[in-house]
Amino acid sequence: MFSLALLIGVYSYIIYSLGTVHVLTKTNIIAATAIYLIVLFVYYRKKIAVVLEESYLKTKLKTIFVLLRGELVFLIAFLLIFIQAIVNFIGALGPELAFDALWYHLTLPKLYLMNQSIDVIHGGLFYYSGMPQLGEMLYTASLAVGSETIAKVVHFIFGLLTTLAVYKTAKTVFPRRIAIFASLIFYTNLVVAWESTTAYIDLIRAFFEIMAVRGFINWVKEGKRQWFLESACLVGLAICTKLLAVGSLGIFSILLIAYGIRKGMGVKGVIWVVVQYVGTALLVVVPWFMRAFLATGNPFYPLFSNYEVHQTVVDIVNPIRLVSSFWNIFTHAADPLNPVYILFFPILVFMLYRFFIRVENPLRLPLVKGRDQYMFYYLCLYGVVSLFVWYVTPQTGGGRFILPY
């Protein structure tokens, strides 16, 4: 899945490149897509041949069948996800009705195709055109080969990919029956179900975010630099999808600091690791920042501009606002979340207490794999810090702004 995530990012930049040289036509998009797929087929032909072998398919199907037959809990959770996916897919086939999709997620790609370029549109109406737009690049290709329905199905597919990524990430720490419930809880969020039927971009960002978390976990477990770089690149792709994802750099910086302290890296070592991670992630977004800078003089447009949503320091540190914001987002958000999250929040805080106060004697949980105790605490830390990152960013998006976390 890491290769798939990175290949999606590369493809978005192919569409971006066509737009920057003013040759963003339907013919060129179809030709570039065909060439890209052919190159991928040639490069991965051996892996594709192995996957298509009858023995491989039989082994995989047998494994899935044994798993579904042997664990009733897993089977029930899987069936619920499957039913939810069918409902979401039916919704994705209908006409687009969501406001932001009609305002700019689909309108901007249509304008780009009309103008054969991805110029920044000045003025207050389409100020989003100055932001990174990985998702809109995918929708531009979707509109070039079909209609808005294809764009909506693309976003629906990202919902399934994110659910699978949640399962695989959870499975590195928990048994399968717990991991499948993590996927079920995520996919049955009403905000996820609704997003799966629209041409928004939050599920695309969520996919890159959770894959970045999985890459970080792999790096901590195995120590391979490959995972470190892939995690950073995936955060960069999340920022390419939605500029608000820049807050995730703060989350992973704190995770890296916690890791460095545990490993005794020292101050310089910790700073260097954080700089490498943040630098790699931002390097992925540089083409979008350069585009915004050349058009507006501000690489982070519309941040620090007249269209920025402002929050005062007084508002942020107000404890009443803090508690009410957290309560509102988990109990009656505009785009509702699953109430399971707020029910387990006290346990999450307790786990973090045990991690930092009793780090030499971590709590042994029967549901957590013994060799992955510390991975569980890193996930807890990620969860808590992500709440505060969401809190200091504009909260106008309801449940969908916290969806990736």
Coordinates of N, CA and C in Angstrom, one line a residue, residues 8-212:
I8 N 0.2 7.3 -6.4 CA -0.9 8.2 -6.6 C -0.4 9.6 -6.5
G9 N 0.5 9.9 -5.6 CA 1.2 11.2 -5.5 C 1.9 11.6 -6.8
V10 N 2.6 10.6 -7.4 CA 3.4 10.8 -8.6 C 2.4 11.2 -9.7
Y11 N 1.3 10.4 -9.8 CA 0.3 10.6 -10.8 C -0.3 12.0 -10.7
S12 N -0.6 12.5 -9.5 CA -1.2 13.8 -9.3 C -0.2 14.9 -9.9
Y13 N 1.1 14.6 -9.7 CA 2.1 15.6 -10.2 C 2.2 15.5 -11.7
I14 N 1.9 14.4 -12.3 CA 1.9 14.3 -13.8 C 0.8 15.3 -14.3
I15 N -0.4 15.2 -13.7 CA -1.5 16.1 -14.1 C -1.1 17.5 -13.8
Y16 N -0.5 17.8 -12.7 CA 0.0 19.1 -12.3 C 0.9 19.6 -13.4
S17 N 1.8 18.8 -13.8 CA 2.8 19.2 -14.8 C 2.2 19.6 -16.1
L18 N 1.2 18.8 -16.5 CA 0.5 19.2 -17.8 C -0.2 20.6 -17.6
G19 N -0.7 20.8 -16.4 CA -1.4 22.1 -16.2 C -0.4 23.3 -16.2
T20 N 0.8 23.1 -15.7 CA 1.8 24.2 -15.6 C 2.4 24.6 -16.9
V21 N 2.4 23.6 -17.9 CA 2.9 24.0 -19.2 C 1.7 24.2 -20.2
H22 N 0.5 24.4 -19.7 CA -0.6 24.8 -20.4 C -1.0 23.8 -21.6
V23 N -0.9 22.5 -21.2 CA -1.4 21.5 -22.2 C -2.3 20.5 -21.5
L24 N -3.1 21.1 -20.6 CA -4.0 20.2 -19.8 C -5.3 20.0 -20.6
T25 N -5.2 19.1 -21.6 CA -6.4 18.8 -22.5 C -6.8 17.3 -22.2
K26 N -8.0 17.0 -22.5 CA -8.5 15.6 -22.3 C -7.6 14.6 -23.0
T27 N -7.2 14.9 -24.2 CA -6.4 14.0 -25.0 C -5.0 13.8 -24.3
N28 N -4.4 14.8 -23.8 CA -3.1 14.7 -23.2 C -3.2 14.0 -21.8
I29 N -4.3 14.2 -21.1 CA -4.5 13.5 -19.8 C -4.6 12.0 -20.1
I30 N -5.5 11.7 -21.0 CA -5.7 10.2 -21.3 C -4.4 9.6 -21.8
A31 N -3.6 10.3 -22.7 CA -2.3 9.8 -23.2 C -1.3 9.6 -22.0
A32 N -1.2 10.6 -21.2 CA -0.3 10.6 -20.1 C -0.7 9.4 -19.1
T33 N -2.0 9.3 -18.8 CA -2.4 8.2 -17.9 C -2.1 6.8 -18.5
A34 N -2.3 6.7 -19.8 CA -2.1 5.4 -20.5 C -0.6 5.1 -20.4
I35 N 0.3 6.1 -20.7 CA 1.7 5.8 -20.6 C 2.2 5.5 -19.2
Y36 N 1.6 6.2 -18.2 CA 2.0 5.9 -16.8 C 1.6 4.5 -16.4
L37 N 0.4 4.1 -16.8 CA -0.1 2.7 -16.5 C 0.8 1.7 -17.2
I38 N 1.2 1.9 -18.4 CA 2.0 1.0 -19.1 C 3.4 0.9 -18.5
V39 N 4.0 2.0 -18.1 CA 5.3 2.0 -17.4 C 5.2 1.2 -16.1
L40 N 4.1 1.4 -15.3 CA 3.9 0.7 -14.1 C 3.7 -0.8 -14.3
F41 N 3.0 -1.1 -15.4 CA 2.8 -2.6 -15.7 C 4.1 -3.2 -16.0
V42 N 4.9 -2.6 -16.8 CA 6.2 -3.1 -17.1 C 7.1 -3.3 -15.9
Y43 N 7.1 -2.3 -15.1 CA 8.0 -2.3 -13.9 C 7.5 -3.3 -12.9
Y44 N 6.2 -3.5 -12.7 CA 5.7 -4.4 -11.7 C 5.2 -5.7 -12.3
R45 N 5.6 -6.0 -13.6 CA 5.1 -7.2 -14.3 C 5.3 -8.5 -13.5
K46 N 6.5 -8.6 -12.9 CA 6.8 -9.9 -12.2 C 5.8 -10.0 -11.0
K47 N 5.6 -8.9 -10.2 CA 4.7 -9.0 -9.1 C 3.3 -9.3 -9.5
I48 N 2.9 -8.6 -10.6 CA 1.6 -8.9 -11.1 C 1.4 -10.3 -11.5
A49 N 2.4 -10.9 -12.2 CA 2.3 -12.3 -12.6 C 2.2 -13.2 -11.4
V50 N 2.9 -12.9 -10.3 CA 2.8 -13.7 -9.1 C 1.4 -13.6 -8.5
V51 N 0.8 -12.4 -8.4 CA -0.5 -12.2 -7.9 C -1.6 -13.0 -8.7
L52 N -1.4 -13.0 -10.0 CA -2.4 -13.6 -10.9 C -2.2 -15.1 -10.9
E53 N -1.2 -15.7 -10.4 CA -1.0 -17.1 -10.4 C -2.1 -17.8 -9.6
E54 N -2.6 -18.9 -10.2 CA -3.7 -19.6 -9.6 C -3.4 -20.1 -8.1
S55 N -2.2 -20.6 -7.9 CA -1.9 -21.1 -6.6 C -1.9 -19.9 -5.6
Y56 N -1.4 -18.7 -6.0 CA -1.4 -17.6 -5.1 C -2.8 -17.1 -4.7
L57 N -3.7 -17.1 -5.7 CA -5.1 -16.7 -5.5 C -5.8 -17.7 -4.6
K58 N -5.5 -19.0 -4.8 CA -6.2 -20.0 -4.0 C -5.7 -19.9 -2.6
T59 N -4.4 -19.6 -2.4 CA -3.9 -19.5 -1.0 C -4.5 -18.3 -0.3
K60 N -4.6 -17.2 -1.0 CA -5.2 -16.0 -0.4 C -6.7 -16.2 0.0
L61 N -7.4 -16.7 -1.0 CA -8.8 -16.9 -0.8 C -9.1 -17.9 0.3
K62 N -8.2 -18.9 0.4 CA -8.4 -19.9 1.5 C -8.1 -19.3 2.8
T63 N -7.1 -18.4 2.9 CA -6.8 -17.7 4.1 C -7.9 -16.9 4.6
I64 N -8.5 -16.1 3.7 CA -9.6 -15.3 4.0 C -10.8 -16.1 4.4
F65 N -11.1 -17.2 3.7 CA -12.2 -18.1 4.1 C -12.1 -18.6 5.5
V66 N -10.9 -19.1 5.8 CA -10.6 -19.7 7.1 C -10.7 -18.6 8.2
L67 N -10.3 -17.4 7.9 CA -10.4 -16.3 8.9 C -11.8 -16.0 9.1
L68 N -12.6 -15.9 8.1 CA -14.0 -15.5 8.2 C -14.8 -16.6 8.9
R69 N -14.5 -17.8 8.6 CA -15.2 -19.0 9.2 C -14.8 -19.2 10.6
G70 N -13.5 -19.0 10.9 CA -13.0 -19.3 12.2 C -13.2 -18.3 13.3
E71 N -13.4 -17.0 13.0 CA -13.6 -16.0 14.0 C -15.0 -15.3 13.7
L72 N -16.0 -15.6 14.5 CA -17.3 -15.0 14.3 C -17.3 -13.5 14.5
V73 N -16.5 -13.0 15.4 CA -16.4 -11.6 15.6 C -15.9 -10.9 14.4
F74 N -14.8 -11.5 13.8 CA -14.2 -10.9 12.6 C -15.2 -10.9 11.4
L75 N -16.0 -12.0 11.3 CA -16.9 -12.1 10.2 C -18.0 -11.1 10.3
I76 N -18.5 -10.9 11.6 CA -19.6 -9.9 11.7 C -19.1 -8.5 11.4
A77 N -17.9 -8.1 11.9 CA -17.4 -6.8 11.6 C -17.2 -6.6 10.1
F78 N -16.6 -7.7 9.5 CA -16.4 -7.6 8.0 C -17.7 -7.4 7.3
L79 N -18.7 -8.1 7.6 CA -20.0 -8.0 6.9 C -20.6 -6.6 7.1
L80 N -20.5 -6.0 8.3 CA -21.0 -4.7 8.5 C -20.3 -3.7 7.7
I81 N -18.9 -3.8 7.6 CA -18.2 -2.9 6.7 C -18.6 -3.1 5.3
F82 N -18.8 -4.3 4.8 CA -19.2 -4.6 3.5 C -20.6 -4.0 3.2
I83 N -21.5 -4.1 4.1 CA -22.8 -3.5 3.9 C -22.7 -2.0 3.8
Q84 N -21.9 -1.4 4.7 CA -21.8 0.0 4.7 C -21.1 0.5 3.4
A85 N -20.2 -0.3 2.8 CA -19.6 0.0 1.6 C -20.6 0.0 0.4
I86 N -21.5 -0.9 0.4 CA -22.5 -1.0 -0.6 C -23.4 0.3 -0.6
V87 N -23.8 0.6 0.6 CA -24.7 1.8 0.8 C -23.9 3.1 0.3
N88 N -22.6 3.2 0.7 CA -21.9 4.3 0.3 C -21.7 4.4 -1.2
F89 N -21.5 3.2 -1.8 CA -21.2 3.2 -3.3 C -22.5 3.6 -4.0
I90 N -23.6 3.2 -3.5 CA -24.9 3.6 -4.2 C -25.0 5.1 -4.1
G91 N -24.7 5.7 -2.9 CA -24.7 7.2 -2.8 C -23.7 7.9 -3.7
A92 N -22.6 7.2 -3.9 CA -21.6 7.8 -4.8 C -22.0 7.9 -6.3
L93 N -22.9 7.1 -6.6 CA -23.4 7.0 -8.0 C -24.5 8.1 -8.3
G94 N -25.0 8.7 -7.3 CA -26.0 9.8 -7.5 C -25.3 11.1 -7.9
P95 N -26.2 12.1 -8.1 CA -25.6 13.5 -8.5 C -25.0 14.1 -7.3
E96 N -24.0 15.0 -7.6 CA -23.3 15.7 -6.5 C -24.2 16.8 -6.0
L97 N -24.3 16.8 -4.7 CA -25.1 17.8 -4.0 C -24.4 18.6 -2.9
A98 N -23.2 18.2 -2.6 CA -22.4 18.8 -1.5 C -21.9 20.2 -1.9
F99 N -21.9 21.1 -1.0 CA -21.6 22.5 -1.3 C -20.2 22.7 -1.8
D100 N -19.2 22.2 -1.0 CA -17.8 22.5 -1.4 C -17.4 21.8 -2.7
A101 N -18.0 20.7 -2.9 CA -17.7 20.0 -4.2 C -18.2 20.8 -5.4
L102 N -19.4 21.4 -5.2 CA -19.9 22.2 -6.3 C -19.2 23.5 -6.4
W103 N -18.7 24.0 -5.2 CA -18.1 25.3 -5.2 C -16.7 25.3 -5.9
Y104 N -15.8 24.3 -5.4 CA -14.5 24.4 -6.0 C -13.8 23.0 -6.2
H105 N -14.2 21.9 -5.5 CA -13.5 20.6 -5.7 C -13.7 20.1 -7.1
L106 N -14.9 20.4 -7.7 CA -15.2 20.0 -9.1 C -15.2 21.1 -10.0
T107 N -15.5 22.3 -9.5 CA -15.6 23.5 -10.4 C -14.2 23.9 -10.9
L108 N -13.2 23.9 -10.0 CA -11.8 24.2 -10.3 C -11.3 23.3 -11.4
P109 N -11.4 22.0 -11.2 CA -10.9 21.1 -12.3 C -11.6 21.4 -13.7
K110 N -12.9 21.7 -13.6 CA -13.6 22.0 -14.9 C -13.0 23.3 -15.5
L111 N -12.7 24.3 -14.7 CA -12.1 25.5 -15.2 C -10.6 25.2 -15.7
Y112 N -9.9 24.4 -15.0 CA -8.6 24.0 -15.5 C -8.6 23.4 -16.9
L113 N -9.6 22.5 -17.0 CA -9.7 21.8 -18.3 C -10.1 22.8 -19.4
M114 N -11.0 23.7 -19.1 CA -11.4 24.8 -20.1 C -10.3 25.6 -20.5
N115 N -9.4 26.0 -19.5 CA -8.3 26.9 -19.8 C -7.0 26.2 -20.2
Q116 N -7.0 24.8 -20.0 CA -5.9 24.0 -20.3 C -4.7 24.3 -19.5
S117 N -4.9 24.8 -18.3 CA -3.8 25.2 -17.3 C -4.4 25.2 -15.9
I118 N -3.6 25.3 -14.9 CA -4.0 25.3 -13.5 C -3.6 26.7 -12.9
D119 N -4.1 27.7 -13.6 CA -3.7 29.0 -13.1 C -4.5 29.3 -11.8
V120 N -3.8 30.2 -10.9 CA -4.4 30.7 -9.7 C -5.5 31.7 -10.1
I121 N -6.7 31.5 -9.6 CA -7.8 32.5 -9.9 C -7.9 33.5 -8.8
H122 N -7.5 34.7 -9.1 CA -7.5 35.8 -8.1 C -8.9 36.2 -7.7
G123 N -9.0 36.8 -6.5 CA -10.3 37.2 -6.0 C -10.7 36.3 -4.9
G124 N -11.8 36.7 -4.2 CA -12.3 35.9 -3.0 C -13.1 34.7 -3.3
L125 N -13.6 34.6 -4.6 CA -14.5 33.5 -4.9 C -13.8 32.1 -4.9
F126 N -12.6 32.1 -5.6 CA -11.9 30.8 -5.8 C -10.5 30.9 -5.2
Y127 N -10.4 31.5 -4.0 CA -9.1 31.6 -3.4 C -8.5 30.2 -3.1
Y128 N -9.3 29.2 -3.1 CA -8.8 27.8 -2.9 C -7.9 27.4 -4.1
S129 N -8.0 28.1 -5.2 CA -7.2 27.7 -6.3 C -5.7 28.0 -6.1
G130 N -5.4 28.7 -5.0 CA -4.0 29.0 -4.7 C -3.4 27.9 -3.8
M131 N -4.2 27.1 -3.3 CA -3.8 26.0 -2.3 C -3.2 24.8 -3.0
P132 N -2.5 23.9 -2.3 CA -2.2 22.6 -2.9 C -3.4 21.8 -3.2
Q133 N -3.5 21.1 -4.3 CA -4.7 20.5 -4.8 C -4.5 19.1 -5.4
L134 N -3.9 18.2 -4.6 CA -3.6 16.9 -5.1 C -5.0 16.2 -5.5
G135 N -5.9 16.3 -4.6 CA -7.2 15.7 -4.9 C -7.9 16.2 -6.1
E136 N -7.8 17.5 -6.3 CA -8.4 18.2 -7.5 C -7.7 17.7 -8.8
M137 N -6.4 17.4 -8.7 CA -5.7 16.9 -9.9 C -6.3 15.5 -10.3
L138 N -6.6 14.7 -9.3 CA -7.3 13.4 -9.6 C -8.6 13.6 -10.1
Y139 N -9.3 14.6 -9.6 CA -10.7 14.9 -10.2 C -10.6 15.5 -11.6
T140 N -9.5 16.2 -11.9 CA -9.4 16.8 -13.2 C -9.2 15.6 -14.2
A141 N -8.5 14.6 -13.8 CA -8.3 13.4 -14.7 C -9.7 12.7 -14.8
S142 N -10.4 12.6 -13.7 CA -11.7 11.9 -13.7 C -12.7 12.6 -14.6
L143 N -12.7 14.0 -14.6 CA -13.6 14.7 -15.5 C -13.2 14.6 -16.9
A144 N -11.9 14.4 -17.1 CA -11.4 14.3 -18.5 C -11.8 13.1 -19.2
V145 N -12.0 12.0 -18.4 CA -12.4 10.7 -19.0 C -13.8 10.4 -18.8
G146 N -14.5 11.2 -18.0 CA -15.9 10.9 -17.7 C -16.7 12.1 -17.1
S147 N -17.3 11.8 -16.0 CA -18.2 12.8 -15.4 C -17.9 13.0 -13.9
E148 N -18.7 13.7 -13.2 CA -18.5 13.9 -11.8 C -18.7 12.6 -11.0
T149 N -19.4 11.6 -11.6 CA -19.6 10.4 -10.9 C -18.3 9.6 -10.7
I150 N -17.4 9.7 -11.7 CA -16.1 9.1 -11.6 C -15.3 9.7 -10.5
A151 N -15.4 11.0 -10.4 CA -14.7 11.7 -9.3 C -15.2 11.3 -7.9
K152 N -16.5 11.1 -7.8 CA -17.1 10.7 -6.5 C -16.7 9.3 -6.2
V153 N -16.6 8.4 -7.2 CA -16.2 7.0 -7.0 C -14.8 7.0 -6.6
V154 N -13.9 7.9 -7.1 CA -12.5 8.0 -6.7 C -12.5 8.2 -5.2
H155 N -13.2 9.2 -4.7 CA -13.2 9.5 -3.3 C -13.8 8.3 -2.5
F156 N -14.8 7.7 -3.0 CA -15.3 6.5 -2.3 C -14.2 5.4 -2.2
I157 N -13.4 5.2 -3.2 CA -12.4 4.2 -3.2 C -11.3 4.6 -2.1
F158 N -11.1 5.9 -2.0 CA -10.1 6.3 -0.9 C -10.7 6.0 0.5
G159 N -12.0 6.0 0.6 CA -12.6 5.6 1.9 C -12.3 4.2 2.2
L160 N -12.4 3.3 1.2 CA -12.1 1.9 1.4 C -10.6 1.7 1.7
L161 N -9.7 2.4 0.9 CA -8.3 2.3 1.1 C -7.9 2.7 2.5
T162 N -8.5 3.8 3.0 CA -8.2 4.3 4.4 C -8.7 3.3 5.4
T163 N -9.8 2.7 5.2 CA -10.3 1.6 6.1 C -9.4 0.5 6.2
L164 N -8.9 0.1 5.0 CA -7.9 -1.0 5.0 C -6.6 -0.6 5.6
A165 N -6.2 0.6 5.4 CA -5.0 1.1 6.1 C -5.1 1.2 7.6
V166 N -6.3 1.5 8.1 CA -6.6 1.5 9.5 C -6.4 0.1 10.1
Y167 N -6.9 -0.9 9.3 CA -6.9 -2.3 9.7 C -5.4 -2.8 9.8
K168 N -4.6 -2.5 8.8 CA -3.3 -2.9 8.7 C -2.4 -2.2 9.8
T169 N -2.7 -1.0 10.0 CA -2.0 -0.2 11.1 C -2.3 -0.8 12.5
A170 N -3.6 -1.0 12.7 CA -4.0 -1.5 14.0 C -3.5 -2.9 14.2
K171 N -3.4 -3.7 13.1 CA -2.9 -5.1 13.3 C -1.4 -5.2 13.7
T172 N -0.7 -4.1 13.5 CA 0.7 -4.1 14.0 C 0.8 -4.1 15.5
V173 N -0.3 -3.7 16.1 CA -0.3 -3.5 17.6 C -1.3 -4.5 18.3
F174 N -2.5 -4.7 17.6 CA -3.5 -5.5 18.2 C -3.8 -6.8 17.4
P175 N -4.5 -7.7 18.1 CA -4.9 -8.9 17.3 C -5.9 -8.5 16.2
R176 N -6.1 -9.5 15.3 CA -7.0 -9.2 14.2 C -8.4 -8.8 14.5
R177 N -9.0 -9.4 15.6 CA -10.3 -9.1 15.9 C -10.5 -7.7 16.5
I178 N -9.4 -7.2 17.1 CA -9.5 -5.8 17.5 C -9.2 -4.8 16.3
A179 N -8.3 -5.2 15.5 CA -8.0 -4.4 14.3 C -9.2 -4.2 13.4
I180 N -9.9 -5.3 13.2 CA -11.1 -5.2 12.3 C -12.2 -4.3 12.9
F181 N -12.2 -4.2 14.3 CA -13.2 -3.3 14.9 C -12.7 -1.9 14.8
A182 N -11.4 -1.6 14.8 CA -10.9 -0.3 14.5 C -11.4 0.2 13.2
S183 N -11.3 -0.7 12.2 CA -11.8 -0.3 10.8 C -13.3 -0.1 10.8
L184 N -14.0 -1.0 11.5 CA -15.5 -0.8 11.6 C -15.9 0.5 12.2
I185 N -15.2 0.8 13.3 CA -15.5 2.1 14.0 C -15.3 3.3 13.1
F186 N -14.1 3.2 12.4 CA -13.8 4.3 11.5 C -14.8 4.4 10.3
Y187 N -15.1 3.3 9.7 CA -15.9 3.4 8.4 C -17.4 3.6 8.7
T188 N -17.8 3.4 9.9 CA -19.2 3.6 10.2 C -19.5 5.0 10.8
N189 N -18.4 5.8 10.9 CA -18.6 7.2 11.2 C -19.6 7.8 10.2
L190 N -20.6 8.6 10.6 CA -21.5 9.2 9.6 C -20.7 10.1 8.7
V191 N -19.7 10.8 9.2 CA -18.9 11.7 8.4 C -18.2 11.0 7.3
V192 N -17.7 9.8 7.6 CA -17.0 9.0 6.6 C -18.0 8.4 5.6
A193 N -19.2 8.0 6.0 CA -20.2 7.5 5.1 C -20.6 8.6 4.1
W194 N -20.8 9.8 4.7 CA -21.3 11.0 3.8 C -20.1 11.4 2.9
E195 N -18.9 11.4 3.4 CA -17.8 11.8 2.5 C -17.6 10.8 1.4
S196 N -17.9 9.6 1.6 CA -17.7 8.5 0.6 C -18.7 8.7 -0.6
T197 N -19.7 9.5 -0.4 CA -20.6 9.8 -1.5 C -20.4 11.1 -2.2
T198 N -19.4 11.8 -1.8 CA -19.1 13.1 -2.4 C -17.7 13.2 -3.0
A199 N -17.5 14.3 -3.8 CA -16.2 14.6 -4.3 C -15.4 15.6 -3.5
Y200 N -15.4 15.3 -2.2 CA -14.6 16.1 -1.3 C -13.1 15.5 -1.3
I201 N -12.3 15.9 -0.4 CA -10.9 15.4 -0.5 C -10.4 14.9 0.9
D202 N -11.3 14.9 1.9 CA -10.8 14.5 3.3 C -10.4 13.1 3.4
L203 N -11.1 12.2 2.6 CA -10.7 10.8 2.7 C -9.4 10.5 2.0
I204 N -9.1 11.3 1.0 CA -7.8 11.2 0.3 C -6.7 11.6 1.3
R205 N -6.9 12.8 2.0 CA -6.0 13.2 3.0 C -5.8 12.1 4.1
A206 N -7.0 11.6 4.6 CA -7.0 10.6 5.6 C -6.1 9.4 5.2
F207 N -6.2 9.0 4.0 CA -5.4 7.8 3.5 C -3.9 8.1 3.7
F208 N -3.5 9.2 3.2 CA -2.0 9.6 3.4 C -1.6 9.7 4.8
E209 N -2.5 10.3 5.6 CA -2.2 10.5 7.1 C -2.0 9.1 7.8
I210 N -2.9 8.2 7.6 CA -2.8 6.9 8.3 C -1.7 6.1 7.8
M211 N -1.4 6.2 6.5 CA -0.2 5.5 5.9 C 1.1 6.1 6.5
A212 N 1.1 7.4 6.8 CA 2.3 8.0 7.4 C 2.5 7.5 8.8

